[in-house]
Structure formats: structure tokens, C-alpha cells
Tab-separated table of C-alpha atoms in Angstrom:
chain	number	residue	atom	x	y	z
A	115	UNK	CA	-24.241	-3.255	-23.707
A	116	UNK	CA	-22.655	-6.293	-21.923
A	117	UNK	CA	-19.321	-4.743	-21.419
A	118	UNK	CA	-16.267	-7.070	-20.988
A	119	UNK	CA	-17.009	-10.891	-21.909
A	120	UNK	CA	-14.805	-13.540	-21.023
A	121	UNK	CA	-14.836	-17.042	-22.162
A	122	UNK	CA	-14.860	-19.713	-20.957
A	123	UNK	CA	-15.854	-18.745	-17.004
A	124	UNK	CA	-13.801	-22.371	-15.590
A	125	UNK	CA	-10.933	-24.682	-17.518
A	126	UNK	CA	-8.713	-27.268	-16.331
A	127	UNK	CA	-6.149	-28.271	-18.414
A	128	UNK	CA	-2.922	-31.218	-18.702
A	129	UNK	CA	0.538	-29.336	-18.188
A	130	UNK	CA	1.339	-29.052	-21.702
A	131	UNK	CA	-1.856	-28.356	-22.801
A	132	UNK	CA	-2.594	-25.059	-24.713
A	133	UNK	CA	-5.663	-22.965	-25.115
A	134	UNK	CA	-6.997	-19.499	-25.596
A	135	UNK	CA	-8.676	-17.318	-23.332
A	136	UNK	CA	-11.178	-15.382	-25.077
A	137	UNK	CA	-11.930	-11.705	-23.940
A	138	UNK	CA	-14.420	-9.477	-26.274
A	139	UNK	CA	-15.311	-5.671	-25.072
A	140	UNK	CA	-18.438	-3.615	-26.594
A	141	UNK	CA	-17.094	-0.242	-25.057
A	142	UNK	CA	-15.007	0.295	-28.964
A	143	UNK	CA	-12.343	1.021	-26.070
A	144	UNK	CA	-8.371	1.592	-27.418
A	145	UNK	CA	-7.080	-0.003	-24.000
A	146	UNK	CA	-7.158	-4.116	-23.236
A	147	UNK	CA	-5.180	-5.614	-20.375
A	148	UNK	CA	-4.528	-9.332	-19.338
A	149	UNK	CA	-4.141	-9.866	-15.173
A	150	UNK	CA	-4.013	-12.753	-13.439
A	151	UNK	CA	-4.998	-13.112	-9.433
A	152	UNK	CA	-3.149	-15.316	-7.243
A	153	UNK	CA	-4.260	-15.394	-3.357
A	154	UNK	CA	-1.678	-13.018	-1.605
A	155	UNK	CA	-0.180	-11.438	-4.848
A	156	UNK	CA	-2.997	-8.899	-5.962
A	157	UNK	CA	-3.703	-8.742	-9.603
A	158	UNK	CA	-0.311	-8.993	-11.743
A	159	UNK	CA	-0.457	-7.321	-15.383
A	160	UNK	CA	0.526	-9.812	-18.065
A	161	UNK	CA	0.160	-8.210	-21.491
A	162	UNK	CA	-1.756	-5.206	-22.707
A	163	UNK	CA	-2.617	-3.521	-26.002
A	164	UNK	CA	-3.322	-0.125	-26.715
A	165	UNK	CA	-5.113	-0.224	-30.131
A	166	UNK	CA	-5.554	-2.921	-32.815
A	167	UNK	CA	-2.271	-4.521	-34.568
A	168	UNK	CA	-0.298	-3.227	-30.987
A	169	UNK	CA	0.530	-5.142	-27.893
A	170	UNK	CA	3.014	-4.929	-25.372
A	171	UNK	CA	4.822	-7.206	-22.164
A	172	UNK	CA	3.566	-6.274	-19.412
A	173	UNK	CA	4.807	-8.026	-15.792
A	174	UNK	CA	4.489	-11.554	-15.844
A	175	UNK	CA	4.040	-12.631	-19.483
A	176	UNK	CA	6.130	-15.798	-19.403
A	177	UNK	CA	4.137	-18.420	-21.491
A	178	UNK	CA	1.775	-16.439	-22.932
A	179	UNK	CA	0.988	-14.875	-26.250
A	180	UNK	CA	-1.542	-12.155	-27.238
A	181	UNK	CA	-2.467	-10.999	-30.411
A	182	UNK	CA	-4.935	-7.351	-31.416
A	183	UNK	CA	-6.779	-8.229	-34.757
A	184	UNK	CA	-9.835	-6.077	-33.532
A	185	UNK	CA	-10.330	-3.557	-31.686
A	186	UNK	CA	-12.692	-5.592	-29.684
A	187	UNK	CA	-11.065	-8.778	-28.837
A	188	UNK	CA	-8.086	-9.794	-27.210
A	189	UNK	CA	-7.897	-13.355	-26.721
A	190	UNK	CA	-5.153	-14.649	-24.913
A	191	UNK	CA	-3.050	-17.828	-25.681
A	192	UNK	CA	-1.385	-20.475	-23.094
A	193	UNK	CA	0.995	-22.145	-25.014
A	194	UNK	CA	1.831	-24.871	-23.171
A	195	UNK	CA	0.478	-24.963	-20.029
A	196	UNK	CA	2.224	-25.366	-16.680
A	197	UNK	CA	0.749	-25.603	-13.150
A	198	UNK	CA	2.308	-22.355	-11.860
A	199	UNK	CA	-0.263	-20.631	-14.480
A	200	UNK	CA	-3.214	-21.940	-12.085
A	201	UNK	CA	-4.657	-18.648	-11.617
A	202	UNK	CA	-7.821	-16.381	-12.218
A	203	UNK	CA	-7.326	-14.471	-15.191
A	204	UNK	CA	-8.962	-11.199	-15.576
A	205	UNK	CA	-9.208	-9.079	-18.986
A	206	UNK	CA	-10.182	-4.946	-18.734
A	207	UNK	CA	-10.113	-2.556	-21.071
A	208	UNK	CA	-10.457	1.135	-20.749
A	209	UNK	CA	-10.171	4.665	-22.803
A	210	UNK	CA	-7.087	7.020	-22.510
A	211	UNK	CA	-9.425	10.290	-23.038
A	212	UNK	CA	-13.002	11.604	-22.014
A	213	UNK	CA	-14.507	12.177	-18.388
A	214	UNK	CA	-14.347	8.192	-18.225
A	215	UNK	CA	-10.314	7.971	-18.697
A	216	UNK	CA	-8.270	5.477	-17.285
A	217	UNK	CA	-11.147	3.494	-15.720
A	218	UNK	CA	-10.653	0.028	-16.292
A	219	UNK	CA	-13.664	-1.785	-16.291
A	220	UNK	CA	-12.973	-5.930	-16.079
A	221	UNK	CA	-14.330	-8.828	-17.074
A	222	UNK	CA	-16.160	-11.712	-14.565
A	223	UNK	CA	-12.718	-13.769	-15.212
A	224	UNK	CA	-11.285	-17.008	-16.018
A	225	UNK	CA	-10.269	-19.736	-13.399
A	226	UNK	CA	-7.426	-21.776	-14.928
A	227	UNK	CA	-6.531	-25.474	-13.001
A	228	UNK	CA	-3.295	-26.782	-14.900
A	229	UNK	CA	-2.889	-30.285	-13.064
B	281	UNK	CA	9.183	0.480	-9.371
B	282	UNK	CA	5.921	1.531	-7.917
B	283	UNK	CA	4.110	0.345	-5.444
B	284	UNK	CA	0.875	-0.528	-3.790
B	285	UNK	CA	0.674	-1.458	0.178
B	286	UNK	CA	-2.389	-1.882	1.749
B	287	UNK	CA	-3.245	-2.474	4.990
B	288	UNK	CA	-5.124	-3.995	6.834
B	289	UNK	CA	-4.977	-7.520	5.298
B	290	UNK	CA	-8.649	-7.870	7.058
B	291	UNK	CA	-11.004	-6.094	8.826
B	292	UNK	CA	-13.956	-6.959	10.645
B	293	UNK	CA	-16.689	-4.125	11.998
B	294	UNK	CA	-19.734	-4.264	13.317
B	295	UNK	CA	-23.171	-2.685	10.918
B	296	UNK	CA	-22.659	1.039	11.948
B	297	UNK	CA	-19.145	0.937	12.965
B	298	UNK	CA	-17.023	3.097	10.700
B	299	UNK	CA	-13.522	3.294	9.506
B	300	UNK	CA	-10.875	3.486	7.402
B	301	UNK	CA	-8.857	1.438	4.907
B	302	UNK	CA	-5.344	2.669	3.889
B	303	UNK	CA	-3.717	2.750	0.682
B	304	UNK	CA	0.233	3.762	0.013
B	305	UNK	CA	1.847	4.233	-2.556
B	306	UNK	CA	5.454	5.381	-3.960
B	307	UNK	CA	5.622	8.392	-4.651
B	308	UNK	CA	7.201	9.304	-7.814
B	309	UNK	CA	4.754	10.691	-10.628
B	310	UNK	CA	1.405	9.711	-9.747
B	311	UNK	CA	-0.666	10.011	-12.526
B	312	UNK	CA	-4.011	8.215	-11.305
B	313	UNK	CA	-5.316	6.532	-7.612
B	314	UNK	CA	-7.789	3.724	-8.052
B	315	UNK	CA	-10.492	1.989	-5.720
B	316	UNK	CA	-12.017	-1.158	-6.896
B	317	UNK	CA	-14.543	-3.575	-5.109
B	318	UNK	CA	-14.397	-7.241	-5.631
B	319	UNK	CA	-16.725	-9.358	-4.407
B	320	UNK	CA	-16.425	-13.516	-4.641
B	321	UNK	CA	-15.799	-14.927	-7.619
B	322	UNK	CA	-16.600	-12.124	-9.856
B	323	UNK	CA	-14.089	-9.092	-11.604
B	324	UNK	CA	-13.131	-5.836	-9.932
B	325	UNK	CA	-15.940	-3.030	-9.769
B	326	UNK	CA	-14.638	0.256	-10.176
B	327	UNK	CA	-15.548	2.575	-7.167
B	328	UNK	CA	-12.984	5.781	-7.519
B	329	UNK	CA	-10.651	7.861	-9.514
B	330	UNK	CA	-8.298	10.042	-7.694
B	331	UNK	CA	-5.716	12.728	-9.475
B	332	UNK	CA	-4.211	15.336	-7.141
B	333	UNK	CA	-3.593	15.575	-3.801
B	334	UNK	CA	-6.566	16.928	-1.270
B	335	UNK	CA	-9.331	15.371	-3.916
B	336	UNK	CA	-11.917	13.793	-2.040
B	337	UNK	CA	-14.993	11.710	-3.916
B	338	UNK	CA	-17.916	10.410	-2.276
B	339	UNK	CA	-20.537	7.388	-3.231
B	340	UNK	CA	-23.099	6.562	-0.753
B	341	UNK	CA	-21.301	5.172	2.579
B	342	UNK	CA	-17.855	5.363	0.606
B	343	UNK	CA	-15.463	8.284	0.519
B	344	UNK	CA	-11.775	8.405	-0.644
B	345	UNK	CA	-9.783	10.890	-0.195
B	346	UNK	CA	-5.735	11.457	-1.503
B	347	UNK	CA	-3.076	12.506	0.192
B	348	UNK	CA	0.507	13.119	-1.340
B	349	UNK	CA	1.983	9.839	-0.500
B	350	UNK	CA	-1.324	7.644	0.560
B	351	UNK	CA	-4.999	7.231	-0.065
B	352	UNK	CA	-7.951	6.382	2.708
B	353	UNK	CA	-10.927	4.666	1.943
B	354	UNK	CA	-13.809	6.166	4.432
B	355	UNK	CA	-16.180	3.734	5.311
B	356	UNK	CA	-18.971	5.576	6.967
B	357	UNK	CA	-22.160	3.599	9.016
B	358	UNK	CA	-20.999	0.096	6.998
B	359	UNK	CA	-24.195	-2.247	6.303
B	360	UNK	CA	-23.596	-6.464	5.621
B	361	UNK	CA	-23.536	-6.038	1.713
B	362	UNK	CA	-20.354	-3.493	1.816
B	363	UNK	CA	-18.775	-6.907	2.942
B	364	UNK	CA	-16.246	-7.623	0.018
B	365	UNK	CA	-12.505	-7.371	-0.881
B	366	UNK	CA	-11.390	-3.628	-1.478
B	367	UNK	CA	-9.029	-2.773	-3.637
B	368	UNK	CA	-6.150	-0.308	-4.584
B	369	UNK	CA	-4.166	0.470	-8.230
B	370	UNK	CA	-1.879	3.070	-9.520
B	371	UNK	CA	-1.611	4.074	-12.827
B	372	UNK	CA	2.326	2.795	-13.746
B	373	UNK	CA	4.182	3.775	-16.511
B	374	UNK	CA	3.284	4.657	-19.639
B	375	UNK	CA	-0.432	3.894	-20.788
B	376	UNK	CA	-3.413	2.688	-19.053
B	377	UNK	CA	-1.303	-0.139	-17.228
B	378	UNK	CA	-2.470	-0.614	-13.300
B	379	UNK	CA	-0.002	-1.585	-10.263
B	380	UNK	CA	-2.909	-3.033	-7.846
B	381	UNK	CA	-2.121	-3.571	-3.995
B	382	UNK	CA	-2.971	-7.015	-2.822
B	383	UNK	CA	-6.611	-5.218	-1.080
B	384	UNK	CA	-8.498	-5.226	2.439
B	385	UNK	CA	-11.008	-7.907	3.020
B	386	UNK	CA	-13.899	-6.251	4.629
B	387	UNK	CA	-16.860	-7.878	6.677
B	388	UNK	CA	-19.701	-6.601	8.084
B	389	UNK	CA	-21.389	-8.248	10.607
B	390	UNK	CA	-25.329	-7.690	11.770
């Protein structure tokens, strides 16, 4: 059971570069989120899904896409990168019913450079 | 819009020194209080779930306890490996969707 996966663990990209952020969850949870950490800022909420074939804006989802084939992946796509997207990037997921509700349980992360 | 504040930023304490980090929130419609532990470089651990007010949970030197407008984070006896960045979140909204505060930065020093 290895929980929440993210790939790749480090990237630095060329502003106007895209990639995807891959996040994969073995928990057959309904919930997956997309944060991002920036020093001083606490962890921001950029999109979310709450089943397969559903997603949803969340605070900051400016230049980036998301997309629920599965329910256990949710990868999640920079477009075109810019350097204000420098970041950690965190994925969770989590269950809206049972004695483990709510809990969000997160991924090792991402660290994004955009130079 | 909810709201997280934490405070302090930082905290330093001696091994066996104990205390207390603080958590407020705003108050309207609280449906869920979360504590998470982060420690460098890796993702947030969860530590507690909190749903009413005067619900206290307990894990080893760790207790939290809920209040109707804030949340305290007991830290009793601390050791050098509860050094690590603490942090807050409030279930916002509709859904699972968390408002996190920006967290305490604990160390524990021998």
C-alpha cells in the first residue's frame, strides 16, 4: 500500500515550458486535491476532484489544467510555465465517509524551478 | 472567507519544556479542525481531527484540544525529533477542500 505517489520528486523547467505532474493514490479514495507551498503563504488549494470525470477550481488555478480519467490518478498539467509557478506542489486525496473522513493524506511533493 | 492564523511563526524549547501552539480560525460553520506535521522536504503527516467544540485527542506527547473560535496544540515533555513545522487546516466550503494556516516551526533542543 504506498499511498499517494508523486512524480517526478524535482523539475526545472524554461518559462514557457509545459509538463505534467503526475499524482497516483492506492487508497480507491473519491477525493484528490492539488496545493502548492510557497515559504510564508501555507499550502494554497489549486484544483480538486471529487470522483472520476469531475473536477473543480479551487484557489489559485491560474495556468493549470487537471483532468479525472481514473479514480486513481490526477495528474496535473502546467501549460506554459512561468516563474511565479516555482513552488512545491503537493497532491492528497481523502474519503468523504467512514471513521477515516476528511483526512487528507499527501503525497512527498513536487519541487518546480521555472527559470 | 475563512481563515487560518497561527501563531507563533517559531518556537524554540528546550527537551522537557512544554507548551502550546495556537490555531484560530473564523468562525462561521466549522465543519472539521486539522493538525498536520511536516517535516523537511517531505508532505504533511496527518496528526488530528477535531469536530465540536470541548473535543480533546491525544497521541503520545501531542494533545489538541478545540475551542469555539481556536484550537491549541499541547506539546507535553517535547524530545529533539518533535522538531518539525506544525500545521493547521479547516475544512472550507463544500467538499473535502482544506484552508491551511501558514504553521509553527518547532525546535527542540538537547
Amino acid at each position: 500500500n504506498a499511498g499517494v505517489t508523486q512524480t517526478p520528486k524535482f523539475q526545472v523547467l524554461k518559462t514557457g515550458q509545459s509538463m505534467t505532474l503526475q499524482c497516483a493514490q492506492d487508497m480507491n479514495h473519491e477525493y484528490m486535491s492539488w496545493y502548492r507551498q510557497d515559504p510564508g503563504m501555507g499550502l494554497r488549494l489549486i484544483h480538486y476532484s471529487v470522483g472520476a470525470g469531475i473536477t473543480d477550481q479551487g484557489e489559485v488555478p491560474n495556468g493549470y489544467n487537471v483532468s479525472r480519467s481514473t479514480t486513481e490518478d490526477f495528474p496535473l498539467r502546467l501549460l506554459s510555465a512561468a516563474p511565479s509557478q516555482t513552488s512545491v506542489y503537493f497532491c492528497a486525496s481523502s474519503k468523504p465517509t467512514g471513521l477515516a473522513r476528511d483526512i487528507q493524506y499527501f503525497g512527498a511533493g513536487t519541487r518546480l524551478s521555472v527559470l | 472567507e475563512d481563515q487560518v492564523t497561527q501563531s507563533p511563526e517559531a518556537l524554540r524549547l528546550q527537551e522537557g519544556e512544554s507548551s502550546s501552539l495556537n490555531c484560530s480560525y473564523t468562525v462561521s460553520g466549522l465543519r472539521g479542525l486539522f493538525w498536520y506535521r511536516q517535516d523537511p522536504g517531505k508532505g504533511p503527516e496527518f496528526l488530528f481531527t477535531l469536530y465540536s467544540a470541548g473535543e480533546e485527542k491525544e497521541k503520545e506527547r501531542l494533545k489538541a484540544t478545540l475551542t469555539k473560535k481556536e484550537s491549541f496544540l499541547h506539546i507535553t515533555a517535547p524530545k529533539p525529533e518533535d522538531s518539525a513545522t506544525y500545521l493547521c487546516a479547516r475544512l472550507t466550503g463544500g467538499g473535502n477542500k482544506l484552508t491551511f494556516g501558514t504553521g509553527t516551526q518547532l525546535k527542540v533542543e538537547l
